[in-house]
PDB file of C-alpha atoms in Angstrom:
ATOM      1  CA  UNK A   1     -67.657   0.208 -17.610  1.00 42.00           C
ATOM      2  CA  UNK A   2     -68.273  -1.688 -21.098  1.00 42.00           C
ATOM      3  CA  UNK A   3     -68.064  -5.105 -22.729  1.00 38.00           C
ATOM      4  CA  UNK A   4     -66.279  -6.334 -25.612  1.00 36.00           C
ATOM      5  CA  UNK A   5     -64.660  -7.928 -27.454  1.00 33.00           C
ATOM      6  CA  UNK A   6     -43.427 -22.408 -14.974  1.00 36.00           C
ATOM      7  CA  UNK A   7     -43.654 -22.459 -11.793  1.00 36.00           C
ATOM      8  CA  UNK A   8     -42.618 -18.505 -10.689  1.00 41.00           C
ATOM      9  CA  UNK A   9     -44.994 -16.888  -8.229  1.00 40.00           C
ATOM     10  CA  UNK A  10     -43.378 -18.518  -5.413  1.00 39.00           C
ATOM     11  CA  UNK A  11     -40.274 -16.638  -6.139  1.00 38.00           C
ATOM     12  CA  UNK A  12     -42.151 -13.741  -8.002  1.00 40.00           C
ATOM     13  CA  UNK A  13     -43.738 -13.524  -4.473  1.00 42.00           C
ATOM     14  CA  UNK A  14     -40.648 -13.927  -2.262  1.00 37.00           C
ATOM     15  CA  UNK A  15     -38.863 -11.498  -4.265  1.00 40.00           C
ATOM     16  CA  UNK A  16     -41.535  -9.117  -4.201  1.00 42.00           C
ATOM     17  CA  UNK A  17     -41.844  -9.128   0.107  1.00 39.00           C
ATOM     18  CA  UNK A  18     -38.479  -8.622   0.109  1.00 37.00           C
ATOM     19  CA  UNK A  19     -38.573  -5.066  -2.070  1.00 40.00           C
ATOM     20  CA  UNK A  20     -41.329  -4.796  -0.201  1.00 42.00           C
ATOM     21  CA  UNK A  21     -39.925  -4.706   3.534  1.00 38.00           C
ATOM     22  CA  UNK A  22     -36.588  -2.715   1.740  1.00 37.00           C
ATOM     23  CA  UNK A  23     -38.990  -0.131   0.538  1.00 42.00           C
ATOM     24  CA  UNK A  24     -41.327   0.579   2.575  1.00 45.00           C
ATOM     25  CA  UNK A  25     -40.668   3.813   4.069  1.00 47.00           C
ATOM     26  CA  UNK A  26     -40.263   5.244   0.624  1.00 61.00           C
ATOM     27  CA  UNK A  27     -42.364   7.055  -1.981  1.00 74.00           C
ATOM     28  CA  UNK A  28     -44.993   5.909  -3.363  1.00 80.00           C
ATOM     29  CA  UNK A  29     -44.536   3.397  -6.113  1.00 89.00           C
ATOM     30  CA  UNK A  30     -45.042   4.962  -9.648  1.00 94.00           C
ATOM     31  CA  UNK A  31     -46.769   3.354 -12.443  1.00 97.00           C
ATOM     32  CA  UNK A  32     -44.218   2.577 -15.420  1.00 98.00           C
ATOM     33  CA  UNK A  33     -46.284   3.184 -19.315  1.00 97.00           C
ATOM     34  CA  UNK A  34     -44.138   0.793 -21.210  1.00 97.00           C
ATOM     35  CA  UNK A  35     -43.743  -3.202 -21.145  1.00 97.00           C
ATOM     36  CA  UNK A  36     -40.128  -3.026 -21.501  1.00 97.00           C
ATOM     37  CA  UNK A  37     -39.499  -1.569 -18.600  1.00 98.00           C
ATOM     38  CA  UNK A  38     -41.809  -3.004 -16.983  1.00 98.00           C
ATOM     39  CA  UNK A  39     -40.812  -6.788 -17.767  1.00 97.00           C
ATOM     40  CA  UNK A  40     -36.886  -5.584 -17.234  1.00 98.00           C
ATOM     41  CA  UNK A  41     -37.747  -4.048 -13.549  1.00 98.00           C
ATOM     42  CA  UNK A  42     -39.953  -7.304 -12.966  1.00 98.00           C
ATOM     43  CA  UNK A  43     -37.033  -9.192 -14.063  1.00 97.00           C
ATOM     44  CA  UNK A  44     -34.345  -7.754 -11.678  1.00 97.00           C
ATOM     45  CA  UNK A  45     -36.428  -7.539  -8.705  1.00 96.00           C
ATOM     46  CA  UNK A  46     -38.274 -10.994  -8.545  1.00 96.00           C
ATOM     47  CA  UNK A  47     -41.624  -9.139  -8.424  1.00 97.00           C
ATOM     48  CA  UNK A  48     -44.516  -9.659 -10.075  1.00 98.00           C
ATOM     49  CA  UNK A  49     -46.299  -6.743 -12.633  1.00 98.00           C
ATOM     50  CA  UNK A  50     -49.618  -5.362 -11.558  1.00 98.00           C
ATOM     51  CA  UNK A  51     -51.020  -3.880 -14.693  1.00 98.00           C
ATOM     52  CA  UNK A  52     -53.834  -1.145 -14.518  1.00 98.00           C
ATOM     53  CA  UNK A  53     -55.476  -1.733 -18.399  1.00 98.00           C
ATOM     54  CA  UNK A  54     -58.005   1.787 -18.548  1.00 96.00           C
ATOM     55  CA  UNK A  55     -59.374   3.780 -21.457  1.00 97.00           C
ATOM     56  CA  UNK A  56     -59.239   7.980 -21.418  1.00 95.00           C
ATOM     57  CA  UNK A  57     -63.292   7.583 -21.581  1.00 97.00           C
ATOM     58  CA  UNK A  58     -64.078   4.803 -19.000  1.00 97.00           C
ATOM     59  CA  UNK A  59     -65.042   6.509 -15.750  1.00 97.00           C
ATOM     60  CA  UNK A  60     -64.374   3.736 -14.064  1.00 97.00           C
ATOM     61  CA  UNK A  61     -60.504   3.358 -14.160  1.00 97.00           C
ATOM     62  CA  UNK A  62     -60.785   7.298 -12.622  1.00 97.00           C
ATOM     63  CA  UNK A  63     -62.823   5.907  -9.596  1.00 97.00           C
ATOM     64  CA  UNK A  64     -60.174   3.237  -9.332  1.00 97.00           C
ATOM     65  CA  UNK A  65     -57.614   5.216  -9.769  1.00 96.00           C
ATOM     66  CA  UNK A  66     -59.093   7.812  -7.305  1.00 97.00           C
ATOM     67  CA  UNK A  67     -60.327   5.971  -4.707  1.00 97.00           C
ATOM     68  CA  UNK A  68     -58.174   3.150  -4.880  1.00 98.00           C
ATOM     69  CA  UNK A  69     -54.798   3.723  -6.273  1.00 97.00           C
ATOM     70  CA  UNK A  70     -54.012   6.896  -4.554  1.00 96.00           C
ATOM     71  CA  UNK A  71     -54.950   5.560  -0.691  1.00 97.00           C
ATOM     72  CA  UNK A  72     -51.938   4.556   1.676  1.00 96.00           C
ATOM     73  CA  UNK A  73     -53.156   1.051   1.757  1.00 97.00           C
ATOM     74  CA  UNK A  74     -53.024   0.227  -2.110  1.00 97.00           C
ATOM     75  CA  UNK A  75     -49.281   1.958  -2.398  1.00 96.00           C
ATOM     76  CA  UNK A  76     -48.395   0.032   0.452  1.00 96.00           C
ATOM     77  CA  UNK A  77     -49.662  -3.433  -0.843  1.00 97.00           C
ATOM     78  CA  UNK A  78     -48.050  -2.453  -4.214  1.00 97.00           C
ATOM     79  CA  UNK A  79     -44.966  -2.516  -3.217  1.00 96.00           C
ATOM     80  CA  UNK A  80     -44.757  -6.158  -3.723  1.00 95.00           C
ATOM     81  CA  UNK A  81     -45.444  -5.325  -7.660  1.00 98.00           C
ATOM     82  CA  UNK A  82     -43.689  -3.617 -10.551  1.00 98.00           C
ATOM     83  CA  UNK A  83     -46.674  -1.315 -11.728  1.00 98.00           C
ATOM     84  CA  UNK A  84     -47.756  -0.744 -15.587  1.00 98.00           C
ATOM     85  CA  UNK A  85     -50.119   1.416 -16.670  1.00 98.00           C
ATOM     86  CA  UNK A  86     -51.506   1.393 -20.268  1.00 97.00           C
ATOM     87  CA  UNK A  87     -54.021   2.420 -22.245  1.00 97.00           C
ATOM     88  CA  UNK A  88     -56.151  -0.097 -24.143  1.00 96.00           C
ATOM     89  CA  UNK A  89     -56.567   2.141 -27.097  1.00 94.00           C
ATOM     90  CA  UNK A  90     -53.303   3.219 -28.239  1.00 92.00           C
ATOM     91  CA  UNK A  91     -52.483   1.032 -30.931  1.00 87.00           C
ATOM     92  CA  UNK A  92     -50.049  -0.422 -29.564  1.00 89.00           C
ATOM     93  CA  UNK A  93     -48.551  -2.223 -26.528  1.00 93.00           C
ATOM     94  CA  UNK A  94     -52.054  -1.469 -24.687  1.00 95.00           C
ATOM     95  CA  UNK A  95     -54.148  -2.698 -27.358  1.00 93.00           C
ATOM     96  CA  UNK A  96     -51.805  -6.183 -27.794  1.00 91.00           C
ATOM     97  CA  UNK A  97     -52.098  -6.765 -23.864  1.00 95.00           C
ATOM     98  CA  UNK A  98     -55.973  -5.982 -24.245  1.00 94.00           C
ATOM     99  CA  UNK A  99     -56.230  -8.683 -27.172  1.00 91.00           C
ATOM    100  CA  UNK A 100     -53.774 -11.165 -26.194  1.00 91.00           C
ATOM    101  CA  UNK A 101     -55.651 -11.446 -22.401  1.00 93.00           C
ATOM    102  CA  UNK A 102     -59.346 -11.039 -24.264  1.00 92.00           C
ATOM    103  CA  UNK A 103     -60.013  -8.299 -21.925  1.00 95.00           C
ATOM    104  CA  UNK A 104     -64.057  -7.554 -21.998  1.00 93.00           C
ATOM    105  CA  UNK A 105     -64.570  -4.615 -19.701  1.00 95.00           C
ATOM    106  CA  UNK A 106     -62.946  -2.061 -18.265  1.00 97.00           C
ATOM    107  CA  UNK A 107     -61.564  -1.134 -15.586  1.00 97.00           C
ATOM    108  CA  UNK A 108     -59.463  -4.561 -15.745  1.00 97.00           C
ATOM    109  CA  UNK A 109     -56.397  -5.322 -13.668  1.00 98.00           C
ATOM    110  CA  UNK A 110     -54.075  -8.438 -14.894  1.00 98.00           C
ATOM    111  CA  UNK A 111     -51.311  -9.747 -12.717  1.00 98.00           C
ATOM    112  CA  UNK A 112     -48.252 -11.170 -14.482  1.00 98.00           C
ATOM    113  CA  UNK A 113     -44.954 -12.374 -14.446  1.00 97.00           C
ATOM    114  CA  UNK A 114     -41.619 -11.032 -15.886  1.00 96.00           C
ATOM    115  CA  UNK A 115     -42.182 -13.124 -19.263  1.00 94.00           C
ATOM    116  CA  UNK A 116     -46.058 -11.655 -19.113  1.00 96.00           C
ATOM    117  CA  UNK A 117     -47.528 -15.105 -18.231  1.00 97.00           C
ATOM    118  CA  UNK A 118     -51.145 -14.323 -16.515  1.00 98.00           C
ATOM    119  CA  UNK A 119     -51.400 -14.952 -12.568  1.00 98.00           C
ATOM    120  CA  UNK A 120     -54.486 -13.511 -12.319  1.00 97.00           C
ATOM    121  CA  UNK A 121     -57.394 -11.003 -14.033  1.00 97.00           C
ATOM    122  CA  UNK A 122     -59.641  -8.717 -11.554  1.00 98.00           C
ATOM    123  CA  UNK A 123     -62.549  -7.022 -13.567  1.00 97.00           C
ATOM    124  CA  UNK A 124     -64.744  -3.927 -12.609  1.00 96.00           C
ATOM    125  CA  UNK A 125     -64.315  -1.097  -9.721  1.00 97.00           C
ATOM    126  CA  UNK A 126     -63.920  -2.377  -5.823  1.00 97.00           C
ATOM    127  CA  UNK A 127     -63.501  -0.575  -2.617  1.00 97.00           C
ATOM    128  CA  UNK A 128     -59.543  -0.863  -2.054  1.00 98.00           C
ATOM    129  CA  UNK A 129     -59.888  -3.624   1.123  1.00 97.00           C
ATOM    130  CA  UNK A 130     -62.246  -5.805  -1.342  1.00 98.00           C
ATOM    131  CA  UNK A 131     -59.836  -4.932  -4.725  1.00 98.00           C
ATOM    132  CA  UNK A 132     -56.614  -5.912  -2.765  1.00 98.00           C
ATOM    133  CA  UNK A 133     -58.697  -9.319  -1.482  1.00 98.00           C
ATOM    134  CA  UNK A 134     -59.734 -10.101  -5.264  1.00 98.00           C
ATOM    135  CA  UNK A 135     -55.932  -9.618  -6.275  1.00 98.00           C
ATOM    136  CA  UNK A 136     -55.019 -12.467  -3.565  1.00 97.00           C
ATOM    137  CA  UNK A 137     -57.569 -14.611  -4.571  1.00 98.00           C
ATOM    138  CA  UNK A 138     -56.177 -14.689  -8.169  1.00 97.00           C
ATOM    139  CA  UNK A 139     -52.637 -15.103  -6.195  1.00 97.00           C
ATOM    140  CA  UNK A 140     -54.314 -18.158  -4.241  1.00 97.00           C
ATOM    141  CA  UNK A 141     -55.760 -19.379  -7.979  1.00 97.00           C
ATOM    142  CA  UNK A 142     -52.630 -19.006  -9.559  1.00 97.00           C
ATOM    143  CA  UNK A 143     -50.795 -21.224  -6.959  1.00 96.00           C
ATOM    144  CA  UNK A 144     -53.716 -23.615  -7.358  1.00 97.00           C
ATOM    145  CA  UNK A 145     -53.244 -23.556 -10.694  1.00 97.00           C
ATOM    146  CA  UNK A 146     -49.172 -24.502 -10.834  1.00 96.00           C
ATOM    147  CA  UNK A 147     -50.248 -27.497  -8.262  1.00 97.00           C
ATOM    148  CA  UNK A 148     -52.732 -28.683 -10.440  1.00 96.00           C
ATOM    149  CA  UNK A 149     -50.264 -28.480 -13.500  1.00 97.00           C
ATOM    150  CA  UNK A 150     -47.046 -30.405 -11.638  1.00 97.00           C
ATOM    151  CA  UNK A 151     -49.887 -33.358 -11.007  1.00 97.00           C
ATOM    152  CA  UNK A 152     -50.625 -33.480 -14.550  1.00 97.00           C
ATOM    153  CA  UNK A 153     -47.417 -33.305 -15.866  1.00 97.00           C
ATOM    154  CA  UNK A 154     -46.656 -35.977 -13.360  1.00 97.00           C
ATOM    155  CA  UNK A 155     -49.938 -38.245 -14.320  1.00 96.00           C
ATOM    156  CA  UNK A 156     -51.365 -40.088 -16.900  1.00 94.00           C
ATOM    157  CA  UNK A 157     -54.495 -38.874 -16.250  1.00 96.00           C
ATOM    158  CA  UNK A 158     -55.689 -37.510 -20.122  1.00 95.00           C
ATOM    159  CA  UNK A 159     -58.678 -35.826 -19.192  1.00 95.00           C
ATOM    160  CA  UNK A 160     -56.162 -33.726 -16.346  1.00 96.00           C
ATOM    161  CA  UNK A 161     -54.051 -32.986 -18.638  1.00 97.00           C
ATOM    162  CA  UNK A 162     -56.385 -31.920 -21.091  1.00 96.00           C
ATOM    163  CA  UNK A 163     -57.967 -29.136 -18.573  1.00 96.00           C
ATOM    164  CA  UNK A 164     -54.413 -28.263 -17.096  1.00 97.00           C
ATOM    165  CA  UNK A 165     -53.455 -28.101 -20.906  1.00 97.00           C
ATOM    166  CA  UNK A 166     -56.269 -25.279 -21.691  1.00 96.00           C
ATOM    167  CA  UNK A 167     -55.834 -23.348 -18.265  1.00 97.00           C
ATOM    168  CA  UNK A 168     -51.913 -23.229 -19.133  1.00 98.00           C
ATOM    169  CA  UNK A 169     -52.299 -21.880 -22.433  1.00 97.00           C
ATOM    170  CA  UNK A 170     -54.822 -19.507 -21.489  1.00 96.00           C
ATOM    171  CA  UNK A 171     -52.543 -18.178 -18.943  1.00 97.00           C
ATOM    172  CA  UNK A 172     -49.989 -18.061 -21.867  1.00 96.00           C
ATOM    173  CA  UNK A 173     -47.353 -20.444 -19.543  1.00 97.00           C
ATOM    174  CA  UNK A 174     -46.041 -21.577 -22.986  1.00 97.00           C
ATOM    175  CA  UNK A 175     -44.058 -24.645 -21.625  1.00 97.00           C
ATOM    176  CA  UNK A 176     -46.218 -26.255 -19.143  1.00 98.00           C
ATOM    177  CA  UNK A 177     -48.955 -26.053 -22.024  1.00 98.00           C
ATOM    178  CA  UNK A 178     -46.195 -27.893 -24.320  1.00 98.00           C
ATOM    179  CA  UNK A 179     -44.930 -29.968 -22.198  1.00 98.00           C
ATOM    180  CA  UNK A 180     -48.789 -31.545 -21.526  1.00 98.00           C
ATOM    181  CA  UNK A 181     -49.507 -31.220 -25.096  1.00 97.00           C
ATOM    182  CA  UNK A 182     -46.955 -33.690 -26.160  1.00 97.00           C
ATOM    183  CA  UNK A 183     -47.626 -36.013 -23.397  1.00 96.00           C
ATOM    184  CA  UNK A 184     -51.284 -36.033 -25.104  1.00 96.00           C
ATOM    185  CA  UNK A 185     -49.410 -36.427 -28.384  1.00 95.00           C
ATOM    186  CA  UNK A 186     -48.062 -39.578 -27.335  1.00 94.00           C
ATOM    187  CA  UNK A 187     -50.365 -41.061 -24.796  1.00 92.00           C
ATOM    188  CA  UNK A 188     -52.739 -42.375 -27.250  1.00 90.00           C
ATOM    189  CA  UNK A 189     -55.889 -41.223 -26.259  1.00 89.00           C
ATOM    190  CA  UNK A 190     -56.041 -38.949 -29.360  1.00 90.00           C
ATOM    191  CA  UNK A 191     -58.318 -39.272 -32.042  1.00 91.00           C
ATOM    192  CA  UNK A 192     -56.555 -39.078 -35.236  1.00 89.00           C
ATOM    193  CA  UNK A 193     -59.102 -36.356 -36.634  1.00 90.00           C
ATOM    194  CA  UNK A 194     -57.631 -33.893 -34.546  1.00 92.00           C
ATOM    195  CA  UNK A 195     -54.243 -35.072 -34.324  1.00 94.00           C
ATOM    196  CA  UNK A 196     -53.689 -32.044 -36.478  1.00 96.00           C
ATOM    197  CA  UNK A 197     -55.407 -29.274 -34.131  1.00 96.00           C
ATOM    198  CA  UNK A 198     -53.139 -30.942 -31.085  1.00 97.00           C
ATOM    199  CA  UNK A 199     -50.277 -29.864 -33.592  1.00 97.00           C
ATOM    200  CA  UNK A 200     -51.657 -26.247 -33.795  1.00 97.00           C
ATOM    201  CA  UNK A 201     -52.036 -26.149 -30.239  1.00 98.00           C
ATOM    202  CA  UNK A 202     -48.685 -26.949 -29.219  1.00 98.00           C
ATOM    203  CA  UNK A 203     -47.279 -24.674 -31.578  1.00 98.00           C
ATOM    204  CA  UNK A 204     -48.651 -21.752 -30.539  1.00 97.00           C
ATOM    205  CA  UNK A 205     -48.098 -22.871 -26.615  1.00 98.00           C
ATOM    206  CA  UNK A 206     -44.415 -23.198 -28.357  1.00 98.00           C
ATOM    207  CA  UNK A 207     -45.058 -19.642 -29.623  1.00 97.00           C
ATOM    208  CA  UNK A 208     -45.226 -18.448 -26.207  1.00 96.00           C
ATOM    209  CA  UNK A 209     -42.382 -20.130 -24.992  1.00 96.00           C
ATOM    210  CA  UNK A 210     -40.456 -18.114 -27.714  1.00 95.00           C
ATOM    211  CA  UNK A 211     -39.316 -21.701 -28.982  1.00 97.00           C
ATOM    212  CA  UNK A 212     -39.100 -20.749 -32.713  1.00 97.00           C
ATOM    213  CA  UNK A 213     -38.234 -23.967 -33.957  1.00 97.00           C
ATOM    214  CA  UNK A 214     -40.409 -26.377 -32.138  1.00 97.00           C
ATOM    215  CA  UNK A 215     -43.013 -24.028 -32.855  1.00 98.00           C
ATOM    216  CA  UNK A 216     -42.114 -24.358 -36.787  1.00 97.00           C
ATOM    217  CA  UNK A 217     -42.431 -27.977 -36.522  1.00 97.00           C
ATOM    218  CA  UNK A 218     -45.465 -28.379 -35.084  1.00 97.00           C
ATOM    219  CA  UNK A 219     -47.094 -26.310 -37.206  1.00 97.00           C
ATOM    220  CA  UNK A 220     -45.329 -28.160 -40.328  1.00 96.00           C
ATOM    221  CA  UNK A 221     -46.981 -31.035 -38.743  1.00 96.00           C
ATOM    222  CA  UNK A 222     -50.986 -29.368 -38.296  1.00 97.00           C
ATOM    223  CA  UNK A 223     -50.795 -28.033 -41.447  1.00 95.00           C
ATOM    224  CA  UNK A 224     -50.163 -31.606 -43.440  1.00 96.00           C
ATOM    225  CA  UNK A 225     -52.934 -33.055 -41.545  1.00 95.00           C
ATOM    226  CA  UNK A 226     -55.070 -30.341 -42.646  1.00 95.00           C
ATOM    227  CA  UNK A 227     -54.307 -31.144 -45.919  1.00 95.00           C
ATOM    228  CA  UNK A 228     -54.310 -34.376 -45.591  1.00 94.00           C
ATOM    229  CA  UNK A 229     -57.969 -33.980 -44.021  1.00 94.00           C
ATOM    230  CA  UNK A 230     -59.394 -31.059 -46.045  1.00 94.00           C
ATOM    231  CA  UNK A 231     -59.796 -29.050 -43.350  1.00 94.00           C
ATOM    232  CA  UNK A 232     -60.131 -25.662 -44.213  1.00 91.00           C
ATOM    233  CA  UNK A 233     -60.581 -24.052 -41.394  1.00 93.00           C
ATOM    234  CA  UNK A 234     -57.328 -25.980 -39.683  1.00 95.00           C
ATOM    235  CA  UNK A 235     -55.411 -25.078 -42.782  1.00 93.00           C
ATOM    236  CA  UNK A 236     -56.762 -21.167 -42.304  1.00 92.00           C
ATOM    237  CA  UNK A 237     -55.569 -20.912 -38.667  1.00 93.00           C
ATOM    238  CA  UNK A 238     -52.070 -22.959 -39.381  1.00 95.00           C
ATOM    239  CA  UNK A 239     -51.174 -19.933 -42.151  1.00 92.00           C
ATOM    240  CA  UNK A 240     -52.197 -17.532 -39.506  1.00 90.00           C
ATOM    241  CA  UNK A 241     -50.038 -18.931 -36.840  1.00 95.00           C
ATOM    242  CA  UNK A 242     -47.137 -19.496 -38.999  1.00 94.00           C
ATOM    243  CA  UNK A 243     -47.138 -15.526 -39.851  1.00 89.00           C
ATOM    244  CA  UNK A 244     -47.589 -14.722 -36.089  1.00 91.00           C
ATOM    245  CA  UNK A 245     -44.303 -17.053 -35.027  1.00 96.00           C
ATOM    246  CA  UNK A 246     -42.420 -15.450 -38.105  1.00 94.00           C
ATOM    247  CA  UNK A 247     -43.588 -11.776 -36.210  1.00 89.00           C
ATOM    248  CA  UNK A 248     -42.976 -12.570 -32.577  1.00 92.00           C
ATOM    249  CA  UNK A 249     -39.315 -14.231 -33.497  1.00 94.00           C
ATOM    250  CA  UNK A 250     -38.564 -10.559 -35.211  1.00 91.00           C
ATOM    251  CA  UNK A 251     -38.682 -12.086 -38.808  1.00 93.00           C
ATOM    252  CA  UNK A 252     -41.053  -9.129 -40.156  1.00 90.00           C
ATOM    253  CA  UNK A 253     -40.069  -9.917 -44.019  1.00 90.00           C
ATOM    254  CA  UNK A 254     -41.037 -13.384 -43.295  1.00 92.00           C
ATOM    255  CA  UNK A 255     -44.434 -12.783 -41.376  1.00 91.00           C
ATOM    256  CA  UNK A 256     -45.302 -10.101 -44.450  1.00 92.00           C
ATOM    257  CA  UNK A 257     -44.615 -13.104 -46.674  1.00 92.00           C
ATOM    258  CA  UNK A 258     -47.123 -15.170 -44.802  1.00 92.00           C
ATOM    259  CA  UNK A 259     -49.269 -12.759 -44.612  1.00 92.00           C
ATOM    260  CA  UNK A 260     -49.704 -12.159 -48.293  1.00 92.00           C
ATOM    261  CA  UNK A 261     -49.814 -15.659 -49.203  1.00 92.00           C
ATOM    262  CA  UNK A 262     -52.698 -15.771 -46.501  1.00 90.00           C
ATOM    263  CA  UNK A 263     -54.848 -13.566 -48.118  1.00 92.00           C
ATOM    264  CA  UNK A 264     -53.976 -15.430 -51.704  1.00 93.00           C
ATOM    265  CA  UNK A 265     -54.786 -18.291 -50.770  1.00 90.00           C
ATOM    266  CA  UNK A 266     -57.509 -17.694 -48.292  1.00 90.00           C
ATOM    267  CA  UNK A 267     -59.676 -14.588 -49.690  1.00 92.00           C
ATOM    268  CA  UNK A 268     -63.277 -15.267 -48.649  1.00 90.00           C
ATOM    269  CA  UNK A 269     -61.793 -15.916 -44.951  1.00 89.00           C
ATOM    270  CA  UNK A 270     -63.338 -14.638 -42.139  1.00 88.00           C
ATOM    271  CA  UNK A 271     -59.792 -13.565 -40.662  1.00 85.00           C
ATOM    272  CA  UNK A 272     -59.123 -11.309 -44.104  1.00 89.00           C
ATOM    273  CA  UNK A 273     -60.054  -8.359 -42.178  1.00 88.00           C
ATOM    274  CA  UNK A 274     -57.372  -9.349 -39.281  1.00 84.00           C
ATOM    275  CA  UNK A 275     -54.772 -10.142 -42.344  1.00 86.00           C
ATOM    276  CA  UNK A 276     -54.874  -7.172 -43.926  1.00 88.00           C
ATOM    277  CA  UNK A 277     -54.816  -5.024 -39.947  1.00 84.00           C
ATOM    278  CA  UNK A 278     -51.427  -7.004 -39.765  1.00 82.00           C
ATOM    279  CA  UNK A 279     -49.964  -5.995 -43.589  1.00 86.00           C
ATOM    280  CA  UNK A 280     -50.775  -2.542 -42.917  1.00 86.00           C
ATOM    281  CA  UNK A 281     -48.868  -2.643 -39.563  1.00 80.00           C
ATOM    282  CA  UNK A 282     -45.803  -4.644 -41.500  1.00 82.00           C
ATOM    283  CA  UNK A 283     -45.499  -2.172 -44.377  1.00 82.00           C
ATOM    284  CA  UNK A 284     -45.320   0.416 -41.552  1.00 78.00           C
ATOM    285  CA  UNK A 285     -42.147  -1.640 -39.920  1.00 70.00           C
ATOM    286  CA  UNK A 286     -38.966  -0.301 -40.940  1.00 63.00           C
ATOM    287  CA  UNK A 287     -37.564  -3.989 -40.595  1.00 62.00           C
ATOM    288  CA  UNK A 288     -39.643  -5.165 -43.576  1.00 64.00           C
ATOM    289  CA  UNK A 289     -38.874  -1.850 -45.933  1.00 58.00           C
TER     290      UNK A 289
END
């Protein structure tokens, strides 16, 4: 092992018993290496993705995938998944799922959905029987978790909707997260000192609801507070964002632009090192040549 650093799963779930029962007397499921197909298979057959994150050195993703993955029980239970195996050092589509879910051990399993929202995380080597029963807890959590949201979004209830806010965006459910962050916007109950990170917040929760435009205007909006308040750091993170929405909408001259004016503007920043990671991989695109 080491350390470092909207409401689908009833149909992901339904979807996923049904390709179950179709399936299986068939082979073995096989694990897929690439998101794309991945999300597309997920996509067309209501199921949910099980993803297997490992590393070529971590001896524990062998046990796992020894002892677990290759019994009769786990390919039987994964039939209600789409499976994706990748490799958290490769630079790239392992690596970005290892980041963007703040993985800090391996062997880690995430659950997800079609658009790569998080249902659930299971950490560390188990026996299969006690594996498969941590994967339904985070299936029991995750339905928890869309209950808790629909009473929030239904409430008025601030301090709900602050925590159903967080847990959204942390499962990177992009428009539940937006949807509660402008209720906050409007409800009153925020302070104007950090009107401007509620701004940056919904952004980025707009960011992951691939809402380009909302996203843009909310982050027009944090980044005039933080100039309107000094704040530095706000000011640091807003630039940051705005090249990561020019990058996820496919604008990669944009996002290079962004990035460069970053690390003008912001030199002695502890996110240089980050900014120049991302240039490098820009120069490198052929879409920004």
């Amino acid at each position: 092992m080491r350390t470092r650093s909207p409401y689908l799963l009833a149909t992901l779930l339904l979807g996923g018993l049904l390709a179950h029962s179709a399936t299986a007397s068939g082979a073995a499921p096989e694990w897929i290496t690439k998101v794309g197909p991945a999300t597309a298979e997920a996509k067309r057959s209501g199921r949910p993705i099980l993803v297997d994150l490992y590393a070529s050195w971590c001896g524990w993703c062998k046990e796992l995938d020894r002892q677990v993955y290759s019994t009769p029980r786990f390919q039987e239970y994964a039939r209600k998944f789409v499976l994706l195996r990748v490799d958290t050092e490769d630079g790239g589509e392992g690596s970005a799922l290892d980041a963007r879910f703040e993985v800090e051990s391996l062997p880690t399993t995430l659950v997800l959905s079609s658009d790569l929202m998080l249902i659930g995380k299971v950490e560390g080597f188990a026996p299969t029987e006690e594996y498969l029963g941590m994967i339904e807890a985070q299936l029991k959590d995750f339905l928890d978790y869309e209950t808790k949201a629909q009473a929030a979004l239904a409430g008025k209830d601030t301090a709900v909707q602050r925590s159903a806010a967080a847990e959204a965006h942390m499962r990177g459910d992009g428009k539940t997260a937006a949807a509660l962050y402008r209720k906050l916007a409007v409800s009153g109950s925020v302070p104007p000192d950090i009107a401007g990170a509620l701004q940056y917040m919904l952004a980025d929760a707009l960011r992951l609801a691939k809402d380009w435009d909302g996203a843009k205007t909310a982050l027009n909006r944090a980044t005039a507070e933080a100039e309107r308040l000094h704040d530095a750091d706000l000011l640091e993170r807003s630039q940051m964002l705005a090249w990561n929405v020019a990058e996820d909408s496919g604008d990669c001259r944009g996002a290079k632009e962004r990035v460069e004016r970053f690390l003008r503007d912001h030199p002695q920043s502890t996110l240089v090192g980050r900014a120049k990671r991302a240039l490098s991989e820009l120069d490198k695109s052929a879409q920004c040549t």
